[in-house]
Amino acid sequence: MDKDIHHPFGHRVIPMTSIESGTGRELLPDIYCLTIQIVNVCLIGRAGTNAFVLVDAGMPGSAEAIFSAVRARFGEKAKPKAVLLTHGHFDHVGAIAPLLEKWDVPVFAHQI
C-alpha cells in the first residue's frame, strides 16, 4: 500500500448530514446499505459469510462506522475481498486510507 496517501480534507468531518445518517438497511439478503452523513456505502455479500465487497468508502472520518457495520454483519475478523470505488468524490473515498491501514485488500476504481 502506498504510505503517502493524501487526505484532501485532512481528517475533518464535513458539516453536512441527512436524516438517514447512521442507519443501515438490508435491501436484499446480499445487499446492505449504510448511510453515513450524506452518502451510502454498501456491503455486497450474504451476512455471516466472509465473502463480501465494500462499495465506496464514505466520508472522511467514517471508517469506524464502516468497521462496526462489517463486524455486525460479517463477524469480528471479517474484511472485504475488495473495495470498489464508484467515483473519486470526497464523500465516496473519504475513509479509504484508514480502511486500508486495517484491511490489506485490493481497491478497484476507474483510472480517471
GROMACS .gro file of N, CA and C in nm:
model
  336
    1MET      N    1   0.084  -0.118   0.000
    1MET     CA    2   0.000   0.000   0.000
    1MET      C    3   0.088   0.124   0.000
    2ASP      N    4   0.048   0.223  -0.072
    2ASP     CA    5   0.122   0.349  -0.079
    2ASP      C    6   0.106   0.423   0.053
    3LYS      N    7   0.214   0.444   0.124
    3LYS     CA    8   0.209   0.511   0.254
    3LYS      C    9   0.193   0.662   0.243
    4ASP      N   10   0.201   0.717   0.121
    4ASP     CA   11   0.190   0.861   0.101
    4ASP      C   12   0.051   0.903   0.054
    5ILE      N   13  -0.053   0.837   0.105
    5ILE     CA   14  -0.189   0.873   0.066
    5ILE      C   15  -0.222   1.011   0.121
    6HIS      N   16  -0.274   1.097   0.036
    6HIS     CA   17  -0.306   1.234   0.073
    6HIS      C   18  -0.455   1.245   0.106
    7HIS      N   19  -0.486   1.310   0.215
    7HIS     CA   20  -0.624   1.336   0.255
    7HIS      C   21  -0.657   1.481   0.220
    8PRO      N   22  -0.734   1.507   0.114
    8PRO     CA   23  -0.759   1.645   0.075
    8PRO      C   24  -0.829   1.728   0.181
    9PHE      N   25  -0.906   1.666   0.269
    9PHE     CA   26  -0.976   1.737   0.374
    9PHE      C   27  -0.915   1.709   0.511
   10GLY      N   28  -0.795   1.652   0.514
   10GLY     CA   29  -0.738   1.612   0.641
   10GLY      C   30  -0.827   1.506   0.701
   11HIS      N   31  -0.849   1.512   0.828
   11HIS     CA   32  -0.940   1.418   0.893
   11HIS      C   33  -1.059   1.493   0.952
   12ARG      N   34  -1.092   1.608   0.892
   12ARG     CA   35  -1.204   1.687   0.940
   12ARG      C   36  -1.336   1.622   0.901
   13VAL      N   37  -1.437   1.641   0.982
   13VAL     CA   38  -1.571   1.597   0.948
   13VAL      C   39  -1.638   1.711   0.873
   14ILE      N   40  -1.694   1.681   0.759
   14ILE     CA   41  -1.762   1.781   0.678
   14ILE      C   42  -1.901   1.804   0.742
   15PRO      N   43  -1.939   1.928   0.771
   15PRO     CA   44  -2.062   1.956   0.847
   15PRO      C   45  -2.190   1.947   0.764
   16MET      N   46  -2.220   1.827   0.717
   16MET     CA   47  -2.346   1.805   0.646
   16MET      C   48  -2.392   1.663   0.677
   17THR      N   49  -2.522   1.644   0.676
   17THR     CA   50  -2.575   1.512   0.707
   17THR      C   51  -2.717   1.499   0.653
   18SER      N   52  -2.767   1.377   0.652
   18SER     CA   53  -2.906   1.353   0.614
   18SER      C   54  -2.977   1.290   0.733
   19ILE      N   55  -3.108   1.288   0.729
   19ILE     CA   56  -3.183   1.229   0.841
   19ILE      C   57  -3.162   1.078   0.849
   20GLU      N   58  -3.113   1.016   0.743
   20GLU     CA   59  -3.087   0.872   0.742
   20GLU      C   60  -2.948   0.837   0.798
   21SER      N   61  -2.865   0.937   0.825
   21SER     CA   62  -2.728   0.912   0.868
   21SER      C   63  -2.724   0.821   0.990
   22GLY      N   64  -2.637   0.721   0.983
   22GLY     CA   65  -2.621   0.626   1.092
   22GLY      C   66  -2.714   0.506   1.084
   23THR      N   67  -2.798   0.502   0.984
   23THR     CA   68  -2.889   0.388   0.970
   23THR      C   69  -2.843   0.297   0.858
   24GLY      N   70  -2.865   0.170   0.878
   24GLY     CA   71  -2.836   0.071   0.777
   24GLY      C   72  -2.961  -0.006   0.742
   25ARG      N   73  -2.963  -0.058   0.623
   25ARG     CA   74  -3.082  -0.128   0.578
   25ARG      C   75  -3.043  -0.240   0.483
   26GLU      N   76  -3.099  -0.357   0.506
   26GLU     CA   77  -3.080  -0.470   0.415
   26GLU      C   78  -3.180  -0.456   0.301
   27LEU      N   79  -3.129  -0.433   0.181
   27LEU     CA   80  -3.216  -0.418   0.065
   27LEU      C   81  -3.254  -0.553   0.006
   28LEU      N   82  -3.160  -0.645   0.007
   28LEU     CA   83  -3.177  -0.783  -0.035
   28LEU      C   84  -3.090  -0.866   0.059
   29PRO      N   85  -3.104  -0.999   0.062
   29PRO     CA   86  -3.021  -1.077   0.154
   29PRO      C   87  -2.871  -1.057   0.137
   30ASP      N   88  -2.828  -1.012   0.019
   30ASP     CA   89  -2.685  -0.992  -0.002
   30ASP      C   90  -2.648  -0.846  -0.033
   31ILE      N   91  -2.737  -0.753  -0.004
   31ILE     CA   92  -2.707  -0.611  -0.023
   31ILE      C   93  -2.751  -0.533   0.100
   32TYR      N   94  -2.653  -0.475   0.169
   32TYR     CA   95  -2.677  -0.394   0.288
   32TYR      C   96  -2.620  -0.256   0.263
   33CYS      N   97  -2.700  -0.153   0.285
   33CYS     CA   98  -2.656  -0.015   0.265
   33CYS      C   99  -2.657   0.059   0.397
   34LEU      N  100  -2.549   0.130   0.423
   34LEU     CA  101  -2.534   0.210   0.543
   34LEU      C  102  -2.518   0.355   0.501
   35THR      N  103  -2.600   0.443   0.556
   35THR     CA  104  -2.590   0.585   0.527
   35THR      C  105  -2.498   0.649   0.631
   36ILE      N  106  -2.396   0.718   0.581
   36ILE     CA  107  -2.302   0.791   0.666
   36ILE      C  108  -2.302   0.935   0.619
   37GLN      N  109  -2.356   1.022   0.700
   37GLN     CA  110  -2.374   1.164   0.669
   37GLN      C  111  -2.457   1.180   0.542
   38ILE      N  112  -2.395   1.196   0.426
   38ILE     CA  113  -2.471   1.223   0.303
   38ILE      C  114  -2.451   1.117   0.197
   39VAL      N  115  -2.389   1.005   0.231
   39VAL     CA  116  -2.355   0.906   0.130
   39VAL      C  117  -2.386   0.766   0.181
   40ASN      N  118  -2.413   0.677   0.089
   40ASN     CA  119  -2.432   0.536   0.124
   40ASN      C  120  -2.307   0.458   0.090
   41VAL      N  121  -2.272   0.366   0.178
   41VAL     CA  122  -2.174   0.263   0.147
   41VAL      C  123  -2.251   0.133   0.148
   42CYS      N  124  -2.212   0.041   0.062
   42CYS     CA  125  -2.285  -0.085   0.052
   42CYS      C  126  -2.192  -0.203   0.077
   43LEU      N  127  -2.246  -0.301   0.144
   43LEU     CA  128  -2.178  -0.428   0.167
   43LEU      C  129  -2.250  -0.531   0.082
   44ILE      N  130  -2.180  -0.585  -0.015
   44ILE     CA  131  -2.239  -0.681  -0.108
   44ILE      C  132  -2.188  -0.819  -0.072
   45GLY      N  133  -2.275  -0.902  -0.019
   45GLY     CA  134  -2.243  -1.037   0.022
   45GLY      C  135  -2.338  -1.080   0.132
   46ARG      N  136  -2.355  -1.208   0.149
   46ARG     CA  137  -2.450  -1.258   0.249
   46ARG      C  138  -2.395  -1.245   0.390
   47ALA      N  139  -2.481  -1.199   0.480
   47ALA     CA  140  -2.444  -1.186   0.621
   47ALA      C  141  -2.395  -1.319   0.675
   48GLY      N  142  -2.297  -1.313   0.765
   48GLY     CA  143  -2.246  -1.434   0.828
   48GLY      C  144  -2.137  -1.504   0.748
   49THR      N  145  -2.111  -1.459   0.627
   49THR     CA  146  -2.003  -1.516   0.547
   49THR      C  147  -1.885  -1.420   0.550
   50ASN      N  148  -1.774  -1.460   0.496
   50ASN     CA  149  -1.662  -1.369   0.484
   50ASN      C  150  -1.633  -1.344   0.336
   51ALA      N  151  -1.738  -1.348   0.257
   51ALA     CA  152  -1.725  -1.326   0.113
   51ALA      C  153  -1.812  -1.206   0.077
   52PHE      N  154  -1.751  -1.087   0.087
   52PHE     CA  155  -1.826  -0.967   0.055
   52PHE      C  156  -1.732  -0.861  -0.001
   53VAL      N  157  -1.793  -0.761  -0.064
   53VAL     CA  158  -1.720  -0.648  -0.122
   53VAL      C  159  -1.780  -0.521  -0.061
   54LEU      N  160  -1.695  -0.425  -0.031
   54LEU     CA  161  -1.740  -0.294   0.013
   54LEU      C  162  -1.746  -0.202  -0.107
   55VAL      N  163  -1.860  -0.138  -0.128
   55VAL     CA  164  -1.875  -0.041  -0.236
   55VAL      C  165  -1.873   0.098  -0.174
   56ASP      N  166  -1.770   0.173  -0.207
   56ASP     CA  167  -1.741   0.309  -0.163
   56ASP      C  168  -1.691   0.311  -0.019
   57ALA      N  169  -1.622   0.421   0.014
   57ALA     CA  170  -1.553   0.431   0.142
   57ALA      C  171  -1.602   0.550   0.225
   58GLY      N  172  -1.716   0.604   0.192
   58GLY     CA  173  -1.779   0.704   0.276
   58GLY      C  174  -1.705   0.835   0.291
   59MET      N  175  -1.751   0.911   0.389
   59MET     CA  176  -1.698   1.042   0.420
   59MET      C  177  -1.569   1.032   0.500
   60PRO      N  178  -1.488   1.138   0.501
   60PRO     CA  179  -1.374   1.140   0.592
   60PRO      C  180  -1.423   1.119   0.735
   61GLY      N  181  -1.354   1.038   0.811
   61GLY     CA  182  -1.392   1.012   0.949
   61GLY      C  183  -1.496   0.902   0.967
   62SER      N  184  -1.531   0.832   0.861
   62SER     CA  185  -1.637   0.731   0.872
   62SER      C  186  -1.586   0.588   0.884
   63ALA      N  187  -1.456   0.569   0.895
   63ALA     CA  188  -1.401   0.432   0.899
   63ALA      C  189  -1.459   0.351   1.013
   64GLU      N  190  -1.470   0.408   1.133
   64GLU     CA  191  -1.520   0.331   1.247
   64GLU      C  192  -1.664   0.284   1.225
   65ALA      N  193  -1.747   0.366   1.164
   65ALA     CA  194  -1.884   0.326   1.133
   65ALA      C  195  -1.886   0.210   1.034
   66ILE      N  196  -1.796   0.215   0.937
   66ILE     CA  197  -1.787   0.106   0.839
   66ILE      C  198  -1.736  -0.021   0.905
   67PHE      N  199  -1.629  -0.011   0.987
   67PHE     CA  200  -1.578  -0.128   1.059
   67PHE      C  201  -1.687  -0.189   1.146
   68SER      N  202  -1.763  -0.106   1.213
   68SER     CA  203  -1.870  -0.155   1.301
   68SER      C  204  -1.978  -0.230   1.222
   69ALA      N  205  -2.018  -0.176   1.108
   69ALA     CA  206  -2.119  -0.242   1.025
   69ALA      C  207  -2.067  -0.375   0.973
   70VAL      N  208  -1.940  -0.379   0.934
   70VAL     CA  209  -1.880  -0.504   0.886
   70VAL      C  210  -1.877  -0.608   0.997
   71ARG      N  211  -1.834  -0.569   1.117
   71ARG     CA  212  -1.830  -0.663   1.229
   71ARG      C  213  -1.969  -0.717   1.260
   72ALA      N  214  -2.068  -0.629   1.263
   72ALA     CA  215  -2.205  -0.670   1.296
   72ALA      C  216  -2.263  -0.765   1.192
   73ARG      N  217  -2.230  -0.743   1.067
   73ARG     CA  218  -2.290  -0.823   0.959
   73ARG      C  219  -2.210  -0.949   0.926
   74PHE      N  220  -2.077  -0.940   0.936
   74PHE     CA  221  -1.993  -1.049   0.888
   74PHE      C  222  -1.903  -1.112   0.994
   75GLY      N  223  -1.894  -1.052   1.111
   75GLY     CA  224  -1.813  -1.110   1.218
   75GLY      C  225  -1.694  -1.025   1.254
   76GLU      N  226  -1.638  -1.051   1.371
   76GLU     CA  227  -1.531  -0.970   1.430
   76GLU      C  228  -1.408  -0.956   1.342
   77LYS      N  229  -1.367  -1.062   1.276
   77LYS     CA  230  -1.242  -1.060   1.200
   77LYS      C  231  -1.264  -1.044   1.049
   78ALA      N  232  -1.386  -1.014   1.010
   78ALA     CA  233  -1.419  -1.007   0.868
   78ALA      C  234  -1.352  -0.887   0.801
   79LYS      N  235  -1.317  -0.906   0.676
   79LYS     CA  236  -1.271  -0.797   0.590
   79LYS      C  237  -1.319  -0.828   0.449
   80PRO      N  238  -1.341  -0.724   0.369
   80PRO     CA  239  -1.392  -0.748   0.234
   80PRO      C  240  -1.288  -0.815   0.145
   81LYS      N  241  -1.335  -0.877   0.041
   81LYS     CA  242  -1.245  -0.931  -0.062
   81LYS      C  243  -1.182  -0.817  -0.141
   82ALA      N  244  -1.255  -0.704  -0.150
   82ALA     CA  245  -1.206  -0.586  -0.223
   82ALA      C  246  -1.293  -0.467  -0.187
   83VAL      N  247  -1.245  -0.349  -0.222
   83VAL     CA  248  -1.323  -0.225  -0.213
   83VAL      C  249  -1.341  -0.175  -0.355
   84LEU      N  250  -1.464  -0.143  -0.391
   84LEU     CA  251  -1.497  -0.089  -0.522
   84LEU      C  252  -1.538   0.057  -0.503
   85LEU      N  253  -1.465   0.148  -0.566
   85LEU     CA  254  -1.498   0.290  -0.558
   85LEU      C  255  -1.573   0.329  -0.684
   86THR      N  256  -1.695   0.379  -0.667
   86THR     CA  257  -1.776   0.416  -0.783
   86THR      C  258  -1.723   0.540  -0.853
   87HIS      N  259  -1.665   0.631  -0.775
   87HIS     CA  260  -1.602   0.751  -0.830
   87HIS      C  261  -1.520   0.817  -0.720
   88GLY      N  262  -1.446   0.921  -0.755
   88GLY     CA  263  -1.347   0.976  -0.665
   88GLY      C  264  -1.388   1.097  -0.583
   89HIS      N  265  -1.516   1.126  -0.572
   89HIS     CA  266  -1.558   1.241  -0.491
   89HIS      C  267  -1.529   1.215  -0.343
   90PHE      N  268  -1.507   1.324  -0.267
   90PHE     CA  269  -1.468   1.315  -0.126
   90PHE      C  270  -1.563   1.230  -0.043
   91ASP      N  271  -1.692   1.231  -0.077
   91ASP     CA  272  -1.789   1.158   0.003
   91ASP      C  273  -1.794   1.009  -0.029
   92HIS      N  274  -1.716   0.965  -0.125
   92HIS     CA  275  -1.711   0.823  -0.160
   92HIS      C  276  -1.575   0.761  -0.133
   93VAL      N  277  -1.474   0.843  -0.110
   93VAL     CA  278  -1.338   0.790  -0.085
   93VAL      C  279  -1.281   0.838   0.049
   94GLY      N  280  -1.360   0.906   0.130
   94GLY     CA  281  -1.311   0.974   0.248
   94GLY      C  282  -1.241   0.887   0.351
   95ALA      N  283  -1.283   0.763   0.367
   95ALA     CA  284  -1.224   0.676   0.470
   95ALA      C  285  -1.134   0.568   0.411
   96ILE      N  286  -1.097   0.580   0.284
   96ILE     CA  287  -1.020   0.473   0.220
   96ILE      C  288  -0.886   0.449   0.290
   97ALA      N  289  -0.815   0.552   0.329
   97ALA     CA  290  -0.683   0.532   0.392
   97ALA      C  291  -0.694   0.454   0.523
   98PRO      N  292  -0.779   0.493   0.619
   98PRO     CA  293  -0.786   0.413   0.742
   98PRO      C  294  -0.842   0.273   0.720
   99LEU      N  295  -0.930   0.257   0.621
   99LEU     CA  296  -0.978   0.121   0.591
   99LEU      C  297  -0.864   0.033   0.544
  100LEU      N  298  -0.779   0.087   0.455
  100LEU     CA  299  -0.668   0.008   0.402
  100LEU      C  300  -0.556  -0.011   0.502
  101GLU      N  301  -0.547   0.076   0.601
  101GLU     CA  302  -0.449   0.055   0.708
  101GLU      C  303  -0.483  -0.072   0.787
  102LYS      N  304  -0.612  -0.103   0.797
  102LYS     CA  305  -0.657  -0.222   0.870
  102LYS      C  306  -0.673  -0.342   0.777
  103TRP      N  307  -0.724  -0.319   0.658
  103TRP     CA  308  -0.751  -0.427   0.564
  103TRP      C  309  -0.652  -0.420   0.448
  104ASP      N  310  -0.581  -0.525   0.424
  104ASP     CA  311  -0.492  -0.534   0.308
  104ASP      C  312  -0.571  -0.601   0.196
  105VAL      N  313  -0.649  -0.520   0.124
  105VAL     CA  314  -0.736  -0.572   0.018
  105VAL      C  315  -0.719  -0.485  -0.107
  106PRO      N  316  -0.749  -0.540  -0.224
  106PRO     CA  317  -0.741  -0.458  -0.345
  106PRO      C  318  -0.852  -0.353  -0.350
  107VAL      N  319  -0.823  -0.243  -0.417
  107VAL     CA  320  -0.920  -0.137  -0.441
  107VAL      C  321  -0.935  -0.125  -0.592
  108PHE      N  322  -1.059  -0.124  -0.636
  108PHE     CA  323  -1.088  -0.109  -0.778
  108PHE      C  324  -1.157   0.025  -0.801
  109ALA      N  325  -1.101   0.103  -0.893
  109ALA     CA  326  -1.156   0.232  -0.928
  109ALA      C  327  -1.117   0.264  -1.071
  110HIS      N  328  -1.198   0.340  -1.140
  110HIS     CA  329  -1.165   0.381  -1.275
  110HIS      C  330  -1.045   0.474  -1.270
  111GLN      N  331  -0.959   0.466  -1.367
  111GLN     CA  332  -0.836   0.546  -1.365
  111GLN      C  333  -0.858   0.696  -1.370
  112ILE      N  334  -0.972   0.743  -1.420
  112ILE     CA  335  -0.993   0.887  -1.422
  112ILE      C  336  -1.083   0.928  -1.307
   0.00000   0.00000   0.00000
